[in-house]
Amino acid sequence: TTHGWFATLDDDLGSISACLGRHWRWPDPMADCVFWPHGCPHVATLVYLHGFTSSGSDYVSSYEYFYREVDGALEPYQGLKVVLPTAPLQSITAWGGEERTRSWYDYLTDHEGNQEDDLDPETLKEAVRRVHTTLDAEASLLGGTEALWLGGTSQAAALALHAGLTYHGQLGGVLATQGHMLASTPVSDLAQKGIPVRIFNGSDDETMPWDTWVSHTFEPLRKSGADVKIRVDEGVEHCDDEAEGRWCRTFLAEMWGRLGILDDEY
């Protein structure tokens, strides 16, 4: 087959037997979901991280997030690969640690959206290590990082910014939607790296309230002198699927344009 969703079956979970026995399920819940380019060379990759309690497979039915608009219709980018990792199941200290949920890192406090929560630095470190490993693998396939982009939404907006701005390579761009930046994220050399950073949020987001405190977390970015653009859409609440898809498409359209690739080059 030339396109679709793929996962490694050669594991110790019995995935090969499950597939051969027609027990149709995603072989490994922690496996990355991937949109592979088909009928053309692989020329660019977007690694996109899901929000708190979600999973990479949630985007299986939202593939149009990563499409482009052509004559009023949506169609896939020729040569674009989209990697959708899934966060591990872990206990949340702020919730008593009794239940496990999918989260990129552990929260030590829960201020119910009124300010930035404290987090366990070791779990953040592990999440960043994993993202960097994924980026390294894609950079190896692409032969560089110019056409390698990293994005994330909600909780993962913070992770995408932190991982993207601490990555050893110069990414082609970083996208953060409906989230905030961590106080620990370094920006001192961002202008020198020249990485485009694009921030999208909603004015009516009560989970990540822009005017109350979220906007302030991006102040270091505003003062960095780097290529940073921030957009706040009126009337958009948290987990607005239509808005998230629109923001992803806006980001991809700009980043794709920077590559200067024409359709007749495939």
PDB file of C-alpha atoms in Angstrom:
ATOM      1  CA  THR A   1       0.000   0.000   0.000  1.00  0.00           C
ATOM      2  CA  THR A   2       1.215   3.557  -0.575  1.00  0.00           C
ATOM      3  CA  HIS A   3      -0.469   5.472   2.199  1.00  0.00           C
ATOM      4  CA  GLY A   4      -2.410   5.146   5.441  1.00  0.00           C
ATOM      5  CA  TRP A   5      -1.718   4.623   9.128  1.00  0.00           C
ATOM      6  CA  PHE A   6       1.202   2.391  10.053  1.00  0.00           C
ATOM      7  CA  ALA A   7       2.714   0.976  13.229  1.00  0.00           C
ATOM      8  CA  THR A   8       5.566  -1.382  14.048  1.00  0.00           C
ATOM      9  CA  LEU A   9       4.160  -4.904  14.443  1.00  0.00           C
ATOM     10  CA  ASP A  10       7.370  -6.632  15.465  1.00  0.00           C
ATOM     11  CA  ASP A  11       6.925  -6.104  19.199  1.00  0.00           C
ATOM     12  CA  ASP A  12       6.420  -8.194  22.335  1.00  0.00           C
ATOM     13  CA  LEU A  13       2.709  -7.318  22.585  1.00  0.00           C
ATOM     14  CA  GLY A  14       1.531  -9.918  20.098  1.00  0.00           C
ATOM     15  CA  SER A  15       0.699  -7.319  17.473  1.00  0.00           C
ATOM     16  CA  ILE A  16       1.488  -9.571  14.502  1.00  0.00           C
ATOM     17  CA  SER A  17      -0.771 -12.336  15.832  1.00  0.00           C
ATOM     18  CA  ALA A  18      -3.524  -9.811  16.592  1.00  0.00           C
ATOM     19  CA  CYS A  19      -3.468  -8.457  13.044  1.00  0.00           C
ATOM     20  CA  LEU A  20      -3.292 -11.890  11.416  1.00  0.00           C
ATOM     21  CA  GLY A  21      -6.158 -12.992  13.637  1.00  0.00           C
ATOM     22  CA  ARG A  22      -8.164  -9.974  12.499  1.00  0.00           C
ATOM     23  CA  HIS A  23      -8.368  -8.492  15.991  1.00  0.00           C
ATOM     24  CA  TRP A  24      -8.375  -5.002  14.580  1.00  0.00           C
ATOM     25  CA  ARG A  25      -6.974  -2.542  17.083  1.00  0.00           C
ATOM     26  CA  TRP A  26      -4.079  -0.133  17.275  1.00  0.00           C
ATOM     27  CA  PRO A  27      -1.165  -2.528  18.004  1.00  0.00           C
ATOM     28  CA  ASP A  28       0.587  -0.406  20.634  1.00  0.00           C
ATOM     29  CA  PRO A  29      -1.237   2.458  22.395  1.00  0.00           C
ATOM     30  CA  MET A  30       2.086   4.277  22.732  1.00  0.00           C
ATOM     31  CA  ALA A  31       2.996   3.928  19.049  1.00  0.00           C
ATOM     32  CA  ASP A  32       3.205   7.092  16.985  1.00  0.00           C
ATOM     33  CA  CYS A  33       0.374   7.601  14.521  1.00  0.00           C
ATOM     34  CA  VAL A  34       1.767   8.678  11.158  1.00  0.00           C
ATOM     35  CA  PHE A  35       0.378  10.203   8.002  1.00  0.00           C
ATOM     36  CA  TRP A  36       2.822   9.114   5.306  1.00  0.00           C
ATOM     37  CA  PRO A  37       3.189  10.981   2.020  1.00  0.00           C
ATOM     38  CA  HIS A  38       2.226   8.792  -0.914  1.00  0.00           C
ATOM     39  CA  GLY A  39       2.953   8.892  -4.605  1.00  0.00           C
ATOM     40  CA  CYS A  40       5.737  11.419  -4.079  1.00  0.00           C
ATOM     41  CA  PRO A  41       8.983  11.881  -2.127  1.00  0.00           C
ATOM     42  CA  HIS A  42       8.984  12.741   1.571  1.00  0.00           C
ATOM     43  CA  VAL A  43      10.084  16.396   1.718  1.00  0.00           C
ATOM     44  CA  ALA A  44       8.812  17.745   5.072  1.00  0.00           C
ATOM     45  CA  THR A  45       7.626  16.555   8.491  1.00  0.00           C
ATOM     46  CA  LEU A  46       5.326  18.039  11.105  1.00  0.00           C
ATOM     47  CA  VAL A  47       5.503  16.473  14.571  1.00  0.00           C
ATOM     48  CA  TYR A  48       2.275  17.475  16.313  1.00  0.00           C
ATOM     49  CA  LEU A  49       1.599  16.812  20.003  1.00  0.00           C
ATOM     50  CA  HIS A  50      -1.880  16.313  21.435  1.00  0.00           C
ATOM     51  CA  GLY A  51      -3.360  17.912  24.532  1.00  0.00           C
ATOM     52  CA  PHE A  52      -3.862  16.695  28.099  1.00  0.00           C
ATOM     53  CA  THR A  53      -5.765  13.347  28.407  1.00  0.00           C
ATOM     54  CA  SER A  54      -5.933  12.953  24.615  1.00  0.00           C
ATOM     55  CA  SER A  55      -3.856  10.767  22.241  1.00  0.00           C
ATOM     56  CA  GLY A  56      -2.197  10.916  18.860  1.00  0.00           C
ATOM     57  CA  SER A  57      -4.880   8.660  17.402  1.00  0.00           C
ATOM     58  CA  ASP A  58      -7.499  11.341  18.121  1.00  0.00           C
ATOM     59  CA  TYR A  59      -6.299  13.042  14.943  1.00  0.00           C
ATOM     60  CA  VAL A  60      -7.017  10.026  12.726  1.00  0.00           C
ATOM     61  CA  SER A  61     -10.405  11.519  11.916  1.00  0.00           C
ATOM     62  CA  SER A  62      -9.054  15.075  11.779  1.00  0.00           C
ATOM     63  CA  TYR A  63      -6.596  14.650   8.918  1.00  0.00           C
ATOM     64  CA  GLU A  64      -7.844  17.880   7.336  1.00  0.00           C
ATOM     65  CA  TYR A  65      -5.981  19.779  10.071  1.00  0.00           C
ATOM     66  CA  PHE A  66      -2.869  19.074   8.035  1.00  0.00           C
ATOM     67  CA  TYR A  67      -4.284  19.813   4.583  1.00  0.00           C
ATOM     68  CA  ARG A  68      -4.037  22.911   2.442  1.00  0.00           C
ATOM     69  CA  GLU A  69      -6.746  25.019   0.874  1.00  0.00           C
ATOM     70  CA  VAL A  70      -6.842  24.975  -2.914  1.00  0.00           C
ATOM     71  CA  ASP A  71      -9.665  26.713  -4.788  1.00  0.00           C
ATOM     72  CA  GLY A  72     -11.928  26.512  -1.759  1.00  0.00           C
ATOM     73  CA  ALA A  73     -11.273  22.795  -1.146  1.00  0.00           C
ATOM     74  CA  LEU A  74      -8.917  20.951   1.204  1.00  0.00           C
ATOM     75  CA  GLU A  75      -6.292  18.560  -0.137  1.00  0.00           C
ATOM     76  CA  PRO A  76      -3.129  16.940   1.263  1.00  0.00           C
ATOM     77  CA  TYR A  77       0.310  18.460   0.883  1.00  0.00           C
ATOM     78  CA  GLN A  78       2.341  16.363  -1.516  1.00  0.00           C
ATOM     79  CA  GLY A  79       5.382  15.123   0.391  1.00  0.00           C
ATOM     80  CA  LEU A  80       4.245  16.067   3.922  1.00  0.00           C
ATOM     81  CA  LYS A  81       4.612  13.499   6.696  1.00  0.00           C
ATOM     82  CA  VAL A  82       2.748  14.086   9.968  1.00  0.00           C
ATOM     83  CA  VAL A  83       3.913  12.302  13.121  1.00  0.00           C
ATOM     84  CA  LEU A  84       1.441  12.174  16.024  1.00  0.00           C
ATOM     85  CA  PRO A  85       3.005  10.790  19.228  1.00  0.00           C
ATOM     86  CA  THR A  86       0.938   9.741  22.230  1.00  0.00           C
ATOM     87  CA  ALA A  87       1.712  10.790  25.798  1.00  0.00           C
ATOM     88  CA  PRO A  88       2.263   8.087  28.434  1.00  0.00           C
ATOM     89  CA  LEU A  89      -0.223   7.161  31.108  1.00  0.00           C
ATOM     90  CA  GLN A  90       0.940   8.635  34.386  1.00  0.00           C
ATOM     91  CA  SER A  91      -0.376   9.616  37.788  1.00  0.00           C
ATOM     92  CA  ILE A  92      -1.121  13.280  38.416  1.00  0.00           C
ATOM     93  CA  THR A  93       0.154  14.350  41.809  1.00  0.00           C
ATOM     94  CA  ALA A  94      -2.214  17.326  42.021  1.00  0.00           C
ATOM     95  CA  TRP A  95      -5.145  14.903  41.694  1.00  0.00           C
ATOM     96  CA  GLY A  96      -3.937  12.660  44.491  1.00  0.00           C
ATOM     97  CA  GLY A  97      -2.011  10.304  42.225  1.00  0.00           C
ATOM     98  CA  GLU A  98      -4.750   7.659  42.368  1.00  0.00           C
ATOM     99  CA  GLU A  99      -5.666   7.597  38.692  1.00  0.00           C
ATOM    100  CA  ARG A 100      -3.453   7.600  35.622  1.00  0.00           C
ATOM    101  CA  THR A 101      -4.199   9.651  32.545  1.00  0.00           C
ATOM    102  CA  ARG A 102      -2.379  10.544  29.355  1.00  0.00           C
ATOM    103  CA  SER A 103      -0.172  13.491  30.126  1.00  0.00           C
ATOM    104  CA  TRP A 104       3.165  14.733  28.818  1.00  0.00           C
ATOM    105  CA  TYR A 105       4.267  15.564  32.359  1.00  0.00           C
ATOM    106  CA  ASP A 106       3.046  15.387  35.952  1.00  0.00           C
ATOM    107  CA  TYR A 107       1.292  18.346  37.555  1.00  0.00           C
ATOM    108  CA  LEU A 108       2.170  19.099  41.170  1.00  0.00           C
ATOM    109  CA  THR A 109      -0.553  21.747  41.533  1.00  0.00           C
ATOM    110  CA  ASP A 110      -3.962  22.421  40.012  1.00  0.00           C
ATOM    111  CA  HIS A 111      -4.865  26.113  39.973  1.00  0.00           C
ATOM    112  CA  GLU A 112      -7.904  25.369  37.802  1.00  0.00           C
ATOM    113  CA  GLY A 113      -6.773  27.605  34.986  1.00  0.00           C
ATOM    114  CA  ASN A 114      -6.062  30.652  37.141  1.00  0.00           C
ATOM    115  CA  GLN A 115      -2.270  30.549  36.749  1.00  0.00           C
ATOM    116  CA  GLU A 116       0.565  28.320  35.566  1.00  0.00           C
ATOM    117  CA  ASP A 117       0.737  25.053  37.487  1.00  0.00           C
ATOM    118  CA  ASP A 118       3.908  23.626  38.994  1.00  0.00           C
ATOM    119  CA  LEU A 119       5.157  20.481  37.306  1.00  0.00           C
ATOM    120  CA  ASP A 120       7.543  17.631  37.975  1.00  0.00           C
ATOM    121  CA  PRO A 121      10.764  18.606  36.143  1.00  0.00           C
ATOM    122  CA  GLU A 122      11.837  14.992  35.670  1.00  0.00           C
ATOM    123  CA  THR A 123       8.662  14.112  33.756  1.00  0.00           C
ATOM    124  CA  LEU A 124       9.114  17.212  31.603  1.00  0.00           C
ATOM    125  CA  LYS A 125      12.718  16.205  30.960  1.00  0.00           C
ATOM    126  CA  GLU A 126      11.595  12.756  29.808  1.00  0.00           C
ATOM    127  CA  ALA A 127       8.938  14.236  27.508  1.00  0.00           C
ATOM    128  CA  VAL A 128      11.493  16.584  25.953  1.00  0.00           C
ATOM    129  CA  ARG A 129      13.946  13.715  25.494  1.00  0.00           C
ATOM    130  CA  ARG A 130      11.298  11.739  23.652  1.00  0.00           C
ATOM    131  CA  VAL A 131      10.362  14.650  21.392  1.00  0.00           C
ATOM    132  CA  HIS A 132      14.021  15.336  20.625  1.00  0.00           C
ATOM    133  CA  THR A 133      14.508  11.678  19.708  1.00  0.00           C
ATOM    134  CA  THR A 134      11.577  11.882  17.287  1.00  0.00           C
ATOM    135  CA  LEU A 135      12.958  15.080  15.785  1.00  0.00           C
ATOM    136  CA  ASP A 136      16.385  13.489  15.363  1.00  0.00           C
ATOM    137  CA  ALA A 137      14.851  10.548  13.513  1.00  0.00           C
ATOM    138  CA  GLU A 138      12.922  12.808  11.146  1.00  0.00           C
ATOM    139  CA  ALA A 139      15.917  15.086  10.587  1.00  0.00           C
ATOM    140  CA  SER A 140      17.927  12.030   9.589  1.00  0.00           C
ATOM    141  CA  LEU A 141      15.292  11.031   7.048  1.00  0.00           C
ATOM    142  CA  LEU A 142      15.022  14.547   5.646  1.00  0.00           C
ATOM    143  CA  GLY A 143      18.748  15.219   5.633  1.00  0.00           C
ATOM    144  CA  GLY A 144      18.333  18.329   7.785  1.00  0.00           C
ATOM    145  CA  THR A 145      15.917  20.380   9.891  1.00  0.00           C
ATOM    146  CA  GLU A 146      14.849  23.136   7.477  1.00  0.00           C
ATOM    147  CA  ALA A 147      11.646  21.258   6.587  1.00  0.00           C
ATOM    148  CA  LEU A 148      11.072  19.835  10.075  1.00  0.00           C
ATOM    149  CA  TRP A 149       8.350  21.471  12.168  1.00  0.00           C
ATOM    150  CA  LEU A 150       7.104  20.910  15.717  1.00  0.00           C
ATOM    151  CA  GLY A 151       3.688  21.806  17.082  1.00  0.00           C
ATOM    152  CA  GLY A 152       1.430  21.129  20.030  1.00  0.00           C
ATOM    153  CA  THR A 153      -1.912  22.058  21.512  1.00  0.00           C
ATOM    154  CA  SER A 154      -3.063  22.918  25.042  1.00  0.00           C
ATOM    155  CA  GLN A 155      -0.660  21.201  27.486  1.00  0.00           C
ATOM    156  CA  ALA A 156       1.500  20.213  24.533  1.00  0.00           C
ATOM    157  CA  ALA A 157       1.755  23.809  23.339  1.00  0.00           C
ATOM    158  CA  ALA A 158       4.043  24.326  26.318  1.00  0.00           C
ATOM    159  CA  LEU A 159       5.939  21.117  25.538  1.00  0.00           C
ATOM    160  CA  ALA A 160       6.336  22.002  21.852  1.00  0.00           C
ATOM    161  CA  LEU A 161       7.779  25.389  22.744  1.00  0.00           C
ATOM    162  CA  HIS A 162      10.093  23.970  25.406  1.00  0.00           C
ATOM    163  CA  ALA A 163      11.291  21.054  23.272  1.00  0.00           C
ATOM    164  CA  GLY A 164      11.556  23.150  20.122  1.00  0.00           C
ATOM    165  CA  LEU A 165      13.528  25.949  21.718  1.00  0.00           C
ATOM    166  CA  THR A 166      15.924  23.558  23.498  1.00  0.00           C
ATOM    167  CA  TYR A 167      16.508  21.326  20.475  1.00  0.00           C
ATOM    168  CA  HIS A 168      20.093  21.254  19.227  1.00  0.00           C
ATOM    169  CA  GLY A 169      19.059  21.792  15.620  1.00  0.00           C
ATOM    170  CA  GLN A 170      17.414  24.777  13.956  1.00  0.00           C
ATOM    171  CA  LEU A 171      13.851  23.707  13.279  1.00  0.00           C
ATOM    172  CA  GLY A 172      11.922  25.107  10.355  1.00  0.00           C
ATOM    173  CA  GLY A 173       9.198  26.362  12.702  1.00  0.00           C
ATOM    174  CA  VAL A 174       7.367  25.843  16.001  1.00  0.00           C
ATOM    175  CA  LEU A 175       3.587  26.014  16.465  1.00  0.00           C
ATOM    176  CA  ALA A 176       1.697  26.418  19.760  1.00  0.00           C
ATOM    177  CA  THR A 177      -2.109  26.446  19.868  1.00  0.00           C
ATOM    178  CA  GLN A 178      -4.427  27.224  22.813  1.00  0.00           C
ATOM    179  CA  GLY A 179      -1.702  26.974  25.430  1.00  0.00           C
ATOM    180  CA  HIS A 180       0.949  28.885  27.354  1.00  0.00           C
ATOM    181  CA  MET A 181       4.732  28.951  27.604  1.00  0.00           C
ATOM    182  CA  LEU A 182       6.472  27.477  30.619  1.00  0.00           C
ATOM    183  CA  ALA A 183       8.377  29.858  32.872  1.00  0.00           C
ATOM    184  CA  SER A 184      11.391  27.537  32.533  1.00  0.00           C
ATOM    185  CA  THR A 185      11.539  27.681  28.721  1.00  0.00           C
ATOM    186  CA  PRO A 186      14.748  29.450  27.596  1.00  0.00           C
ATOM    187  CA  VAL A 187      14.577  32.073  24.850  1.00  0.00           C
ATOM    188  CA  SER A 188      17.947  33.825  25.150  1.00  0.00           C
ATOM    189  CA  ASP A 189      19.370  32.496  21.856  1.00  0.00           C
ATOM    190  CA  LEU A 190      16.101  32.190  19.919  1.00  0.00           C
ATOM    191  CA  ALA A 191      16.746  35.231  17.740  1.00  0.00           C
ATOM    192  CA  GLN A 192      20.165  33.858  16.825  1.00  0.00           C
ATOM    193  CA  LYS A 193      18.678  30.477  15.906  1.00  0.00           C
ATOM    194  CA  GLY A 194      16.155  32.144  13.613  1.00  0.00           C
ATOM    195  CA  ILE A 195      13.326  29.691  14.325  1.00  0.00           C
ATOM    196  CA  PRO A 196       9.858  31.011  13.381  1.00  0.00           C
ATOM    197  CA  VAL A 197       7.471  30.658  16.337  1.00  0.00           C
ATOM    198  CA  ARG A 198       3.726  30.939  15.796  1.00  0.00           C
ATOM    199  CA  ILE A 199       1.251  31.242  18.673  1.00  0.00           C
ATOM    200  CA  PHE A 200      -2.542  30.875  18.314  1.00  0.00           C
ATOM    201  CA  ASN A 201      -5.076  31.278  21.110  1.00  0.00           C
ATOM    202  CA  GLY A 202      -8.756  32.078  21.594  1.00  0.00           C
ATOM    203  CA  SER A 203     -10.105  35.143  23.373  1.00  0.00           C
ATOM    204  CA  ASP A 204     -12.850  33.140  25.145  1.00  0.00           C
ATOM    205  CA  ASP A 205     -10.617  30.294  26.340  1.00  0.00           C
ATOM    206  CA  GLU A 206     -11.405  29.798  30.053  1.00  0.00           C
ATOM    207  CA  THR A 207      -8.944  26.915  30.436  1.00  0.00           C
ATOM    208  CA  MET A 208      -6.095  29.067  29.105  1.00  0.00           C
ATOM    209  CA  PRO A 209      -7.442  32.589  29.769  1.00  0.00           C
ATOM    210  CA  TRP A 210      -5.474  34.928  27.537  1.00  0.00           C
ATOM    211  CA  ASP A 211      -5.979  38.270  29.271  1.00  0.00           C
ATOM    212  CA  THR A 212      -5.684  36.953  32.833  1.00  0.00           C
ATOM    213  CA  TRP A 213      -2.244  35.337  32.650  1.00  0.00           C
ATOM    214  CA  VAL A 214      -1.548  33.309  29.489  1.00  0.00           C
ATOM    215  CA  SER A 215      -0.538  36.319  27.403  1.00  0.00           C
ATOM    216  CA  HIS A 216       2.040  37.275  30.027  1.00  0.00           C
ATOM    217  CA  THR A 217       3.845  33.926  29.682  1.00  0.00           C
ATOM    218  CA  PHE A 218       4.807  34.878  26.130  1.00  0.00           C
ATOM    219  CA  GLU A 219       6.424  38.150  27.156  1.00  0.00           C
ATOM    220  CA  PRO A 220       9.956  36.679  26.964  1.00  0.00           C
ATOM    221  CA  LEU A 221       9.201  35.683  23.363  1.00  0.00           C
ATOM    222  CA  ARG A 222       7.949  39.169  22.520  1.00  0.00           C
ATOM    223  CA  LYS A 223      11.142  40.695  23.916  1.00  0.00           C
ATOM    224  CA  SER A 224      13.493  38.138  22.340  1.00  0.00           C
ATOM    225  CA  GLY A 225      13.762  39.884  18.984  1.00  0.00           C
ATOM    226  CA  ALA A 226      13.027  36.541  17.316  1.00  0.00           C
ATOM    227  CA  ASP A 227      10.589  35.742  14.503  1.00  0.00           C
ATOM    228  CA  VAL A 228       7.507  35.453  16.727  1.00  0.00           C
ATOM    229  CA  LYS A 229       3.905  36.023  15.684  1.00  0.00           C
ATOM    230  CA  ILE A 230       0.969  35.796  18.086  1.00  0.00           C
ATOM    231  CA  ARG A 231      -2.675  35.655  17.026  1.00  0.00           C
ATOM    232  CA  VAL A 232      -5.727  35.673  19.299  1.00  0.00           C
ATOM    233  CA  ASP A 233      -9.015  34.832  17.591  1.00  0.00           C
ATOM    234  CA  GLU A 234     -12.186  36.423  18.939  1.00  0.00           C
ATOM    235  CA  GLY A 235     -14.926  34.149  20.268  1.00  0.00           C
ATOM    236  CA  VAL A 236     -12.801  30.986  20.294  1.00  0.00           C
ATOM    237  CA  GLU A 237     -13.007  28.749  23.366  1.00  0.00           C
ATOM    238  CA  HIS A 238     -10.729  25.933  24.517  1.00  0.00           C
ATOM    239  CA  CYS A 239     -10.832  22.671  22.525  1.00  0.00           C
ATOM    240  CA  ASP A 240     -12.386  24.395  19.521  1.00  0.00           C
ATOM    241  CA  ASP A 241     -11.661  21.775  16.850  1.00  0.00           C
ATOM    242  CA  GLU A 242     -12.496  24.060  13.949  1.00  0.00           C
ATOM    243  CA  ALA A 243     -10.130  26.735  15.223  1.00  0.00           C
ATOM    244  CA  GLU A 244      -7.314  24.250  15.901  1.00  0.00           C
ATOM    245  CA  GLY A 245      -7.596  22.896  12.378  1.00  0.00           C
ATOM    246  CA  ARG A 246      -7.601  26.413  10.943  1.00  0.00           C
ATOM    247  CA  TRP A 247      -4.516  27.347  12.961  1.00  0.00           C
ATOM    248  CA  CYS A 248      -2.633  24.220  11.871  1.00  0.00           C
ATOM    249  CA  ARG A 249      -3.456  24.921   8.224  1.00  0.00           C
ATOM    250  CA  THR A 250      -2.373  28.561   8.584  1.00  0.00           C
ATOM    251  CA  PHE A 251       0.955  27.472  10.062  1.00  0.00           C
ATOM    252  CA  LEU A 252       1.561  24.819   7.421  1.00  0.00           C
ATOM    253  CA  ALA A 253       0.692  27.180   4.580  1.00  0.00           C
ATOM    254  CA  GLU A 254       3.307  29.656   5.770  1.00  0.00           C
ATOM    255  CA  MET A 255       5.986  27.051   6.480  1.00  0.00           C
ATOM    256  CA  TRP A 256       5.373  25.265   3.165  1.00  0.00           C
ATOM    257  CA  GLY A 257       5.658  28.555   1.352  1.00  0.00           C
ATOM    258  CA  ARG A 258       9.051  29.131   2.943  1.00  0.00           C
ATOM    259  CA  LEU A 259      10.305  25.917   1.350  1.00  0.00           C
ATOM    260  CA  GLY A 260       9.536  27.285  -2.097  1.00  0.00           C
ATOM    261  CA  ILE A 261       8.286  23.931  -3.402  1.00  0.00           C
ATOM    262  CA  LEU A 262       6.092  23.968  -6.506  1.00  0.00           C
ATOM    263  CA  ASP A 263       3.548  21.269  -7.341  1.00  0.00           C
ATOM    264  CA  ASP A 264       5.255  20.448 -10.620  1.00  0.00           C
ATOM    265  CA  GLU A 265       8.464  19.576  -8.779  1.00  0.00           C
ATOM    266  CA  TYR A 266       7.046  16.205  -7.652  1.00  0.00           C
TER     267      TYR A 266
END
